[in-house]
mmCIF file of C-alpha atoms in Angstrom:
data_model
loop_
_atom_site.group_PDB
_atom_site.id
_atom_site.type_symbol
_atom_site.label_atom_id
_atom_site.label_comp_id
_atom_site.label_asym_id
_atom_site.label_seq_id
_atom_site.Cartn_x
_atom_site.Cartn_y
_atom_site.Cartn_z
ATOM 1 C CA UNK A 1 -31.282 10.592 27.848
ATOM 2 C CA UNK A 2 -30.201 7.414 26.022
ATOM 3 C CA UNK A 3 -26.742 6.150 26.893
ATOM 4 C CA UNK A 4 -24.078 6.920 24.274
ATOM 5 C CA UNK A 5 -23.330 4.197 21.755
ATOM 6 C CA UNK A 6 -20.152 2.302 22.657
ATOM 7 C CA UNK A 7 -17.182 2.429 20.279
ATOM 8 C CA UNK A 8 -16.804 -0.384 17.780
ATOM 9 C CA UNK A 9 -13.651 -1.500 19.603
ATOM 10 C CA UNK A 10 -12.304 -0.648 23.024
ATOM 11 C CA UNK A 11 -8.967 -2.008 24.231
ATOM 12 C CA UNK A 12 -8.316 -1.365 27.923
ATOM 13 C CA UNK A 13 -5.125 -1.985 29.863
ATOM 14 C CA UNK A 14 -3.837 -4.754 27.604
ATOM 15 C CA UNK A 15 -0.400 -6.084 28.475
ATOM 16 C CA UNK A 16 1.585 -8.928 26.943
ATOM 17 C CA UNK A 17 5.075 -10.284 27.570
ATOM 18 C CA UNK A 18 6.974 -13.075 25.867
ATOM 19 C CA UNK A 19 9.382 -14.262 28.538
ATOM 20 C CA UNK A 20 11.337 -11.252 29.814
ATOM 21 C CA UNK A 21 10.334 -9.093 26.825
ATOM 22 C CA UNK A 22 7.407 -6.752 27.508
ATOM 23 C CA UNK A 23 5.703 -6.303 24.128
ATOM 24 C CA UNK A 24 2.540 -4.451 25.185
ATOM 25 C CA UNK A 25 2.451 -2.379 28.361
ATOM 26 C CA UNK A 26 -1.040 -1.143 29.264
ATOM 27 C CA UNK A 27 -2.562 -0.470 25.845
ATOM 28 C CA UNK A 28 -5.706 1.701 25.719
ATOM 29 C CA UNK A 29 -7.329 2.274 22.312
ATOM 30 C CA UNK A 30 -10.817 3.237 21.181
ATOM 31 C CA UNK A 31 -11.974 2.775 17.577
ATOM 32 C CA UNK A 32 -15.026 4.888 16.625
ATOM 33 C CA UNK A 33 -17.816 3.294 14.605
ATOM 34 C CA UNK A 34 -17.520 3.653 10.859
ATOM 35 C CA UNK A 35 -13.966 5.015 11.038
ATOM 36 C CA UNK A 36 -10.638 3.743 9.775
ATOM 37 C CA UNK A 37 -8.102 3.688 12.598
ATOM 38 C CA UNK A 38 -4.442 2.953 11.884
ATOM 39 C CA UNK A 39 -2.229 1.368 14.522
ATOM 40 C CA UNK A 40 1.149 2.725 13.460
ATOM 41 C CA UNK A 41 4.469 1.579 14.827
ATOM 42 C CA UNK A 42 7.893 0.242 13.878
ATOM 43 C CA UNK A 43 8.385 -3.324 12.683
ATOM 44 C CA UNK A 44 8.592 -5.680 15.657
ATOM 45 C CA UNK A 45 6.968 -3.114 17.919
ATOM 46 C CA UNK A 46 3.936 -5.161 19.007
ATOM 47 C CA UNK A 47 1.325 -4.142 16.418
ATOM 48 C CA UNK A 48 0.583 -7.670 15.205
ATOM 49 C CA UNK A 49 0.543 -8.972 18.781
ATOM 50 C CA UNK A 50 -2.119 -6.385 19.611
ATOM 51 C CA UNK A 51 -4.109 -7.391 16.526
ATOM 52 C CA UNK A 52 -3.908 -11.088 17.473
ATOM 53 C CA UNK A 53 -5.182 -10.293 20.970
ATOM 54 C CA UNK A 54 -8.092 -8.281 19.536
ATOM 55 C CA UNK A 55 -9.014 -11.093 17.139
ATOM 56 C CA UNK A 56 -8.550 -13.819 19.768
ATOM 57 C CA UNK A 57 -5.544 -15.650 18.357
ATOM 58 C CA UNK A 58 -3.419 -14.589 21.343
ATOM 59 C CA UNK A 59 -4.273 -14.160 25.027
ATOM 60 C CA UNK A 60 -3.278 -11.004 26.878
ATOM 61 C CA UNK A 61 -1.584 -11.206 30.258
ATOM 62 C CA UNK A 62 -3.989 -8.532 31.506
ATOM 63 C CA UNK A 63 -6.656 -6.171 30.192
ATOM 64 C CA UNK A 64 -9.847 -6.472 28.174
ATOM 65 C CA UNK A 65 -11.098 -6.117 24.610
ATOM 66 C CA UNK A 66 -14.710 -5.077 23.930
ATOM 67 C CA UNK A 67 -16.468 -5.180 20.543
ATOM 68 C CA UNK A 68 -19.687 -3.166 20.265
ATOM 69 C CA UNK A 69 -19.679 -2.821 24.046
ATOM 70 C CA UNK A 70 -19.400 -6.587 24.688
ATOM 71 C CA UNK A 71 -16.228 -7.778 26.407
ATOM 72 C CA UNK A 72 -14.766 -10.512 24.197
ATOM 73 C CA UNK A 73 -11.272 -10.903 25.636
ATOM 74 C CA UNK A 74 -10.202 -12.997 27.351
ATOM 75 C CA UNK A 75 -13.084 -15.479 27.149
ATOM 76 C CA UNK A 76 -14.905 -15.270 23.779
ATOM 77 C CA UNK A 77 -13.353 -17.469 21.037
ATOM 78 C CA UNK A 78 -12.277 -15.856 17.742
ATOM 79 C CA UNK A 79 -15.152 -17.239 15.668
ATOM 80 C CA UNK A 80 -17.698 -15.519 17.920
ATOM 81 C CA UNK A 81 -16.105 -12.060 17.982
ATOM 82 C CA UNK A 82 -17.575 -10.894 14.634
ATOM 83 C CA UNK A 83 -14.220 -9.568 13.453
ATOM 84 C CA UNK A 84 -13.161 -9.925 9.816
ATOM 85 C CA UNK A 85 -9.467 -10.355 9.032
ATOM 86 C CA UNK A 86 -7.414 -9.356 5.985
ATOM 87 C CA UNK A 87 -3.940 -10.874 6.536
ATOM 88 C CA UNK A 88 -0.670 -9.736 4.982
ATOM 89 C CA UNK A 89 -0.625 -12.164 2.081
ATOM 90 C CA UNK A 90 -4.383 -12.528 1.556
ATOM 91 C CA UNK A 91 -4.180 -16.206 2.597
ATOM 92 C CA UNK A 92 -6.675 -17.377 -0.026
ATOM 93 C CA UNK A 93 -7.380 -21.072 -0.512
ATOM 94 C CA UNK A 94 -5.560 -21.891 -3.780
ATOM 95 C CA UNK A 95 -7.842 -24.814 -4.699
ATOM 96 C CA UNK A 96 -11.066 -22.793 -4.358
ATOM 97 C CA UNK A 97 -12.586 -20.325 -6.792
ATOM 98 C CA UNK A 98 -12.900 -16.644 -5.957
ATOM 99 C CA UNK A 99 -16.574 -17.106 -5.091
ATOM 100 C CA UNK A 100 -15.821 -20.110 -2.872
ATOM 101 C CA UNK A 101 -13.094 -18.177 -1.077
ATOM 102 C CA UNK A 102 -15.412 -15.253 -0.390
ATOM 103 C CA UNK A 103 -18.228 -17.539 0.728
ATOM 104 C CA UNK A 104 -16.046 -19.745 2.909
ATOM 105 C CA UNK A 105 -17.689 -20.002 6.305
ATOM 106 C CA UNK A 106 -21.087 -18.725 5.127
ATOM 107 C CA UNK A 107 -24.006 -21.153 5.212
ATOM 108 C CA UNK A 108 -24.921 -22.612 1.845
ATOM 109 C CA UNK A 109 -27.921 -21.197 0.053
ATOM 110 C CA UNK A 110 -29.268 -18.461 -2.165
ATOM 111 C CA UNK A 111 -28.776 -15.723 0.421
ATOM 112 C CA UNK A 112 -25.087 -16.578 0.775
ATOM 113 C CA UNK A 113 -24.578 -16.656 -2.993
ATOM 114 C CA UNK A 114 -26.189 -13.236 -3.238
ATOM 115 C CA UNK A 115 -23.951 -11.939 -0.441
ATOM 116 C CA UNK A 116 -20.843 -13.250 -2.231
ATOM 117 C CA UNK A 117 -21.905 -11.494 -5.440
ATOM 118 C CA UNK A 118 -22.614 -8.298 -3.506
ATOM 119 C CA UNK A 119 -19.174 -8.317 -1.859
ATOM 120 C CA UNK A 120 -17.351 -9.020 -5.118
ATOM 121 C CA UNK A 121 -19.197 -6.154 -6.754
ATOM 122 C CA UNK A 122 -18.268 -3.947 -3.799
ATOM 123 C CA UNK A 123 -14.535 -4.610 -4.298
ATOM 124 C CA UNK A 124 -14.745 -4.309 -8.088
ATOM 125 C CA UNK A 125 -14.309 -7.999 -8.940
ATOM 126 C CA UNK A 126 -17.727 -8.862 -10.335
ATOM 127 C CA UNK A 127 -17.269 -11.380 -13.143
ATOM 128 C CA UNK A 128 -14.317 -13.186 -11.554
ATOM 129 C CA UNK A 129 -16.366 -15.595 -9.453
ATOM 130 C CA UNK A 130 -14.958 -18.708 -11.162
ATOM 131 C CA UNK A 131 -11.318 -17.586 -11.305
ATOM 132 C CA UNK A 132 -8.678 -19.225 -9.128
ATOM 133 C CA UNK A 133 -6.346 -17.199 -6.899
ATOM 134 C CA UNK A 134 -3.307 -17.994 -9.067
ATOM 135 C CA UNK A 135 -5.095 -16.330 -12.001
ATOM 136 C CA UNK A 136 -5.340 -13.023 -10.129
ATOM 137 C CA UNK A 137 -2.892 -10.187 -9.600
ATOM 138 C CA UNK A 138 -1.636 -9.436 -6.102
ATOM 139 C CA UNK A 139 -3.995 -6.485 -5.853
ATOM 140 C CA UNK A 140 -6.971 -8.588 -6.933
ATOM 141 C CA UNK A 141 -6.084 -11.218 -4.345
ATOM 142 C CA UNK A 142 -6.102 -8.600 -1.598
ATOM 143 C CA UNK A 143 -9.517 -7.398 -2.735
ATOM 144 C CA UNK A 144 -10.814 -10.984 -2.636
ATOM 145 C CA UNK A 145 -9.459 -11.232 0.923
ATOM 146 C CA UNK A 146 -11.335 -8.046 1.816
ATOM 147 C CA UNK A 147 -14.549 -9.375 0.243
ATOM 148 C CA UNK A 148 -14.176 -12.568 2.289
ATOM 149 C CA UNK A 149 -13.684 -10.518 5.480
ATOM 150 C CA UNK A 150 -16.784 -8.393 4.720
ATOM 151 C CA UNK A 151 -19.051 -11.269 3.693
ATOM 152 C CA UNK A 152 -20.262 -12.257 7.216
ATOM 153 C CA UNK A 153 -21.107 -8.598 7.960
ATOM 154 C CA UNK A 154 -18.600 -8.255 10.823
ATOM 155 C CA UNK A 155 -18.679 -5.502 13.405
ATOM 156 C CA UNK A 156 -15.050 -4.767 12.641
ATOM 157 C CA UNK A 157 -12.449 -5.556 9.959
ATOM 158 C CA UNK A 158 -8.746 -5.646 10.804
ATOM 159 C CA UNK A 159 -6.087 -5.408 8.095
ATOM 160 C CA UNK A 160 -2.584 -6.572 8.996
ATOM 161 C CA UNK A 161 0.009 -4.837 6.757
ATOM 162 C CA UNK A 162 -2.211 -5.805 3.785
ATOM 163 C CA UNK A 163 -0.179 -4.076 1.061
ATOM 164 C CA UNK A 164 3.378 -4.839 2.167
ATOM 165 C CA UNK A 165 3.886 -7.605 -0.421
ATOM 166 C CA UNK A 166 2.719 -5.512 -3.387
ATOM 167 C CA UNK A 167 5.013 -3.706 -5.799
ATOM 168 C CA UNK A 168 5.441 -0.020 -5.006
ATOM 169 C CA UNK A 169 3.773 0.904 -8.302
ATOM 170 C CA UNK A 170 0.602 -0.983 -7.303
ATOM 171 C CA UNK A 171 0.506 -0.318 -3.588
ATOM 172 C CA UNK A 172 -1.119 3.100 -3.680
ATOM 173 C CA UNK A 173 -3.759 2.116 -6.233
ATOM 174 C CA UNK A 174 -4.749 -1.083 -4.412
ATOM 175 C CA UNK A 175 -4.774 0.731 -1.065
ATOM 176 C CA UNK A 176 -7.137 3.374 -2.425
ATOM 177 C CA UNK A 177 -9.422 0.729 -3.943
ATOM 178 C CA UNK A 178 -9.540 -1.347 -0.761
ATOM 179 C CA UNK A 179 -10.351 1.571 1.521
ATOM 180 C CA UNK A 180 -12.883 2.980 -0.917
ATOM 181 C CA UNK A 181 -14.673 -0.369 -0.590
ATOM 182 C CA UNK A 182 -14.344 -0.310 3.215
ATOM 183 C CA UNK A 183 -15.868 3.163 3.395
ATOM 184 C CA UNK A 184 -18.609 2.296 0.887
ATOM 185 C CA UNK A 185 -19.561 -0.648 3.092
ATOM 186 C CA UNK A 186 -19.543 1.706 6.126
ATOM 187 C CA UNK A 187 -17.421 -0.828 7.952
ATOM 188 C CA UNK A 188 -15.266 0.010 10.944
ATOM 189 C CA UNK A 189 -11.667 -0.900 10.134
ATOM 190 C CA UNK A 190 -8.345 -1.163 11.941
ATOM 191 C CA UNK A 191 -5.227 -0.975 9.772
ATOM 192 C CA UNK A 192 -1.997 -2.282 11.288
ATOM 193 C CA UNK A 193 0.982 -0.736 9.497
ATOM 194 C CA UNK A 194 4.563 0.493 9.870
ATOM 195 C CA UNK A 195 4.141 2.745 6.810
ATOM 196 C CA UNK A 196 3.698 6.331 7.993
ATOM 197 C CA UNK A 197 2.483 7.654 4.640
ATOM 198 C CA UNK A 198 -0.066 4.856 4.431
ATOM 199 C CA UNK A 199 -1.449 5.671 7.872
ATOM 200 C CA UNK A 200 -1.531 9.407 7.197
ATOM 201 C CA UNK A 201 -3.273 9.015 3.831
ATOM 202 C CA UNK A 202 -6.075 6.535 4.635
ATOM 203 C CA UNK A 203 -6.862 6.732 8.344
ATOM 204 C CA UNK A 204 -9.402 8.875 10.165
ATOM 205 C CA UNK A 205 -7.431 8.344 13.375
ATOM 206 C CA UNK A 206 -3.923 7.114 14.136
ATOM 207 C CA UNK A 207 -2.767 5.327 17.283
ATOM 208 C CA UNK A 208 1.039 5.507 17.436
ATOM 209 C CA UNK A 209 2.432 2.442 19.196
ATOM 210 C CA UNK A 210 5.970 2.919 20.535
ATOM 211 C CA UNK A 211 7.762 0.820 23.151
ATOM 212 C CA UNK A 212 4.614 -1.122 23.957
ATOM 213 C CA UNK A 213 2.494 1.945 24.712
ATOM 214 C CA UNK A 214 0.167 4.224 22.751
ATOM 215 C CA UNK A 215 2.250 7.380 22.498
ATOM 216 C CA UNK A 216 -0.522 9.377 20.803
ATOM 217 C CA UNK A 217 -4.023 8.729 19.469
ATOM 218 C CA UNK A 218 -5.435 11.512 17.295
ATOM 219 C CA UNK A 219 -6.348 12.523 13.763
ATOM 220 C CA UNK A 220 -3.575 12.219 11.138
ATOM 221 C CA UNK A 221 -3.371 16.014 10.962
ATOM 222 C CA UNK A 222 -2.869 16.354 14.711
ATOM 223 C CA UNK A 223 -0.343 13.518 14.918
ATOM 224 C CA UNK A 224 1.734 15.154 12.181
ATOM 225 C CA UNK A 225 1.330 18.834 13.079
ATOM 226 C CA UNK A 226 1.011 18.555 16.866
ATOM 227 C CA UNK A 227 2.961 15.448 17.937
ATOM 228 C CA UNK A 228 2.608 14.575 21.606
ATOM 229 C CA UNK A 229 6.289 13.725 22.095
ATOM 230 C CA UNK A 230 9.593 14.300 20.353
ATOM 231 C CA UNK A 231 9.724 10.587 19.480
ATOM 232 C CA UNK A 232 6.325 10.754 17.767
ATOM 233 C CA UNK A 233 7.493 13.829 15.867
ATOM 234 C CA UNK A 234 10.565 12.087 14.484
ATOM 235 C CA UNK A 235 8.794 8.770 13.814
ATOM 236 C CA UNK A 236 5.833 10.188 11.877
ATOM 237 C CA UNK A 237 7.146 12.010 8.829
ATOM 238 C CA UNK A 238 10.473 13.689 8.149
ATOM 239 C CA UNK A 239 11.791 16.254 10.587
ATOM 240 C CA UNK A 240 14.923 18.073 11.647
ATOM 241 C CA UNK A 241 15.407 18.585 15.373
ATOM 242 C CA UNK A 242 17.195 21.856 16.167
ATOM 243 C CA UNK A 243 18.506 23.165 19.461
ATOM 244 C CA UNK A 244 16.580 26.184 20.682
ATOM 245 C CA UNK A 245 15.962 28.518 23.585
ATOM 246 C CA UNK A 246 12.446 29.500 24.686
ATOM 247 C CA UNK A 247 10.952 32.277 26.790
ATOM 248 C CA UNK A 248 7.576 30.504 26.699
ATOM 249 C CA UNK A 249 6.097 32.573 23.875
ATOM 250 C CA UNK A 250 8.886 32.668 21.291
ATOM 251 C CA UNK A 251 11.636 30.213 20.434
ATOM 252 C CA UNK A 252 15.077 31.089 19.034
ATOM 253 C CA UNK A 253 16.890 28.515 16.912
ATOM 254 C CA UNK A 254 19.270 28.370 13.954
ATOM 255 C CA UNK A 255 16.397 29.305 11.619
ATOM 256 C CA UNK A 256 15.550 32.454 13.535
ATOM 257 C CA UNK A 257 12.851 33.353 16.041
ATOM 258 C CA UNK A 258 9.690 31.297 15.617
ATOM 259 C CA UNK A 259 6.324 30.750 17.247
ATOM 260 C CA UNK A 260 5.583 27.398 18.902
ATOM 261 C CA UNK A 261 2.262 25.671 18.217
ATOM 262 C CA UNK A 262 1.606 25.573 21.957
ATOM 263 C CA UNK A 263 3.103 27.465 24.886
ATOM 264 C CA UNK A 264 6.660 26.184 25.114
ATOM 265 C CA UNK A 265 8.673 25.266 28.189
ATOM 266 C CA UNK A 266 11.101 27.969 29.269
ATOM 267 C CA UNK A 267 14.788 27.302 28.718
ATOM 268 C CA UNK A 268 16.622 24.959 26.386
ATOM 269 C CA UNK A 269 14.290 23.144 23.988
ATOM 270 C CA UNK A 270 14.247 20.819 20.995
ATOM 271 C CA UNK A 271 12.570 22.406 17.954
ATOM 272 C CA UNK A 272 10.921 20.149 15.358
ATOM 273 C CA UNK A 273 11.026 21.507 11.805
ATOM 274 C CA UNK A 274 9.282 19.776 8.884
ATOM 275 C CA UNK A 275 10.990 20.118 5.468
ATOM 276 C CA UNK A 276 7.926 21.717 3.864
ATOM 277 C CA UNK A 277 8.213 24.555 6.409
ATOM 278 C CA UNK A 278 11.696 25.497 5.202
ATOM 279 C CA UNK A 279 11.464 28.003 2.342
ATOM 280 C CA UNK A 280 14.422 28.767 0.084
ATOM 281 C CA UNK A 281 15.322 32.113 -1.466
ATOM 282 C CA UNK A 282 18.366 33.876 -2.850
ATOM 283 C CA UNK A 283 21.467 34.261 -0.697
ATOM 284 C CA UNK A 284 21.227 37.287 1.579
ATOM 285 C CA UNK A 285 17.508 36.866 2.209
ATOM 286 C CA UNK A 286 16.836 35.155 5.527
ATOM 287 C CA UNK A 287 19.255 32.825 7.279
ATOM 288 C CA UNK A 288 22.287 31.882 5.218
ATOM 289 C CA UNK A 289 22.736 28.230 4.233
ATOM 290 C CA UNK A 290 24.679 26.044 1.819
ATOM 291 C CA UNK A 291 23.069 23.241 -0.226
ATOM 292 C CA UNK A 292 24.782 19.961 0.692
ATOM 293 C CA UNK A 293 22.859 17.465 -1.446
ATOM 294 C CA UNK A 294 19.636 16.791 -3.343
ATOM 295 C CA UNK A 295 17.289 13.808 -3.100
ATOM 296 C CA UNK A 296 15.217 13.876 -6.275
ATOM 297 C CA UNK A 297 11.718 12.374 -5.881
ATOM 298 C CA UNK A 298 10.164 13.215 -9.242
ATOM 299 C CA UNK A 299 7.376 15.596 -8.280
ATOM 300 C CA UNK A 300 9.587 17.317 -5.727
ATOM 301 C CA UNK A 301 12.961 16.966 -4.041
ATOM 302 C CA UNK A 302 14.505 17.141 -0.598
ATOM 303 C CA UNK A 303 17.289 19.702 -0.398
ATOM 304 C CA UNK A 304 19.909 19.123 2.288
ATOM 305 C CA UNK A 305 21.075 22.353 3.943
ATOM 306 C CA UNK A 306 23.912 23.294 6.256
ATOM 307 C CA UNK A 307 23.291 26.387 8.355
ATOM 308 C CA UNK A 308 25.721 28.319 10.506
ATOM 309 C CA UNK A 309 27.810 26.322 12.992
ATOM 310 C CA UNK A 310 27.164 23.117 11.048
ATOM 311 C CA UNK A 311 23.448 22.850 11.864
ATOM 312 C CA UNK A 312 21.697 20.726 9.233
ATOM 313 C CA UNK A 313 18.087 20.565 8.050
ATOM 314 C CA UNK A 314 16.152 19.871 4.871
ATOM 315 C CA UNK A 315 13.689 21.664 2.618
ATOM 316 C CA UNK A 316 11.047 20.198 0.325
ATOM 317 C CA UNK A 317 11.237 22.001 -3.031
ATOM 318 C CA UNK A 318 9.342 21.713 -6.311
ATOM 319 C CA UNK A 319 11.378 19.625 -8.745
ATOM 320 C CA UNK A 320 11.386 22.368 -11.393
ATOM 321 C CA UNK A 321 13.264 24.821 -9.165
ATOM 322 C CA UNK A 322 16.239 23.015 -7.662
ATOM 323 C CA UNK A 323 19.399 24.753 -6.409
ATOM 324 C CA UNK A 324 22.761 23.200 -7.220
ATOM 325 C CA UNK A 325 24.742 21.384 -4.520
ATOM 326 C CA UNK A 326 27.318 23.772 -3.053
ATOM 327 C CA UNK A 327 25.284 26.883 -3.809
ATOM 328 C CA UNK A 328 24.482 29.516 -1.187
ATOM 329 C CA UNK A 329 20.814 30.196 -0.443
ATOM 330 C CA UNK A 330 18.686 32.121 1.999
ATOM 331 C CA UNK A 331 16.343 30.199 4.285
ATOM 332 C CA UNK A 332 13.274 31.202 6.231
ATOM 333 C CA UNK A 333 10.763 29.245 8.276
ATOM 334 C CA UNK A 334 7.014 29.252 7.603
ATOM 335 C CA UNK A 335 4.418 28.391 10.236
ATOM 336 C CA UNK A 336 4.647 27.349 13.851
ATOM 337 C CA UNK A 337 6.799 24.579 15.272
ATOM 338 C CA UNK A 338 6.489 21.818 17.831
ATOM 339 C CA UNK A 339 8.765 22.333 20.830
ATOM 340 C CA UNK A 340 9.821 19.881 23.528
ATOM 341 C CA UNK A 341 12.087 20.051 26.579
ATOM 342 C CA UNK A 342 15.713 19.482 25.604
#
């Protein structure tokens, strides 16, 4: 039988310290071919350091990086790793046209000109070849940066917080356009981000980087619904953590008796409840609660609740059906919960 195809990127045992500060502590990550993988972690948590080691701008203290099965770190220089880069601000050359920016680094000739035109068409910027970067919107500049990264036909494209400088009103649209182009090109991509919603919405897989280690690597659905640790649960998405008691099969908490997603440890536990699991009804139906506050989000709202003995949680409610602060409601829990040792 033929040997299995190696992943597009494999990071093995990568560590990095800056003086006494350990930034990366034995990182292992695999990026499947043709997939979008998000490296998700808090600001200052080592994500960009990991990216710089993968690209070759930084040397690891230990560990290896392999691209298409070839070990490139620590010895292969950045220009020979066949990795395209989309930096935070686009980093376009202001004195060059759009076409010249995209073709920068390609050999001169007809084939390169055709490749530039192909990449600009791919990112929806055909017709802007002669424009200068200062004539483009922020979203257009990011798409030019993506076209430039794709032009040499890299094995892998890495995007370092590429939408952080855009206005909130544009961020979602540009993000969708950029990743539509990435998927159309069938390019393997790594997105480095601290934005949980961004990672959940665009990635095929998420690697959660906390305290210098990969805390969980899984699909967005599994990271959100079945977090590997309590810290992952509270970092990815909104959650209330309630005290509970478990017999292994059922868990009792302030919201009643619930089923855990997996067999739970016996004894005192921490119960993770997502706001969309908390359903509101009239007072007297379910567990009694008082509405403490509302956070209106347009399409829906987060309703703050105080249960018996001062326990607090939240519910996500359609914006057309909001209870008034101070009102009494009934609360019940839908679906299973993630449970961790207390």
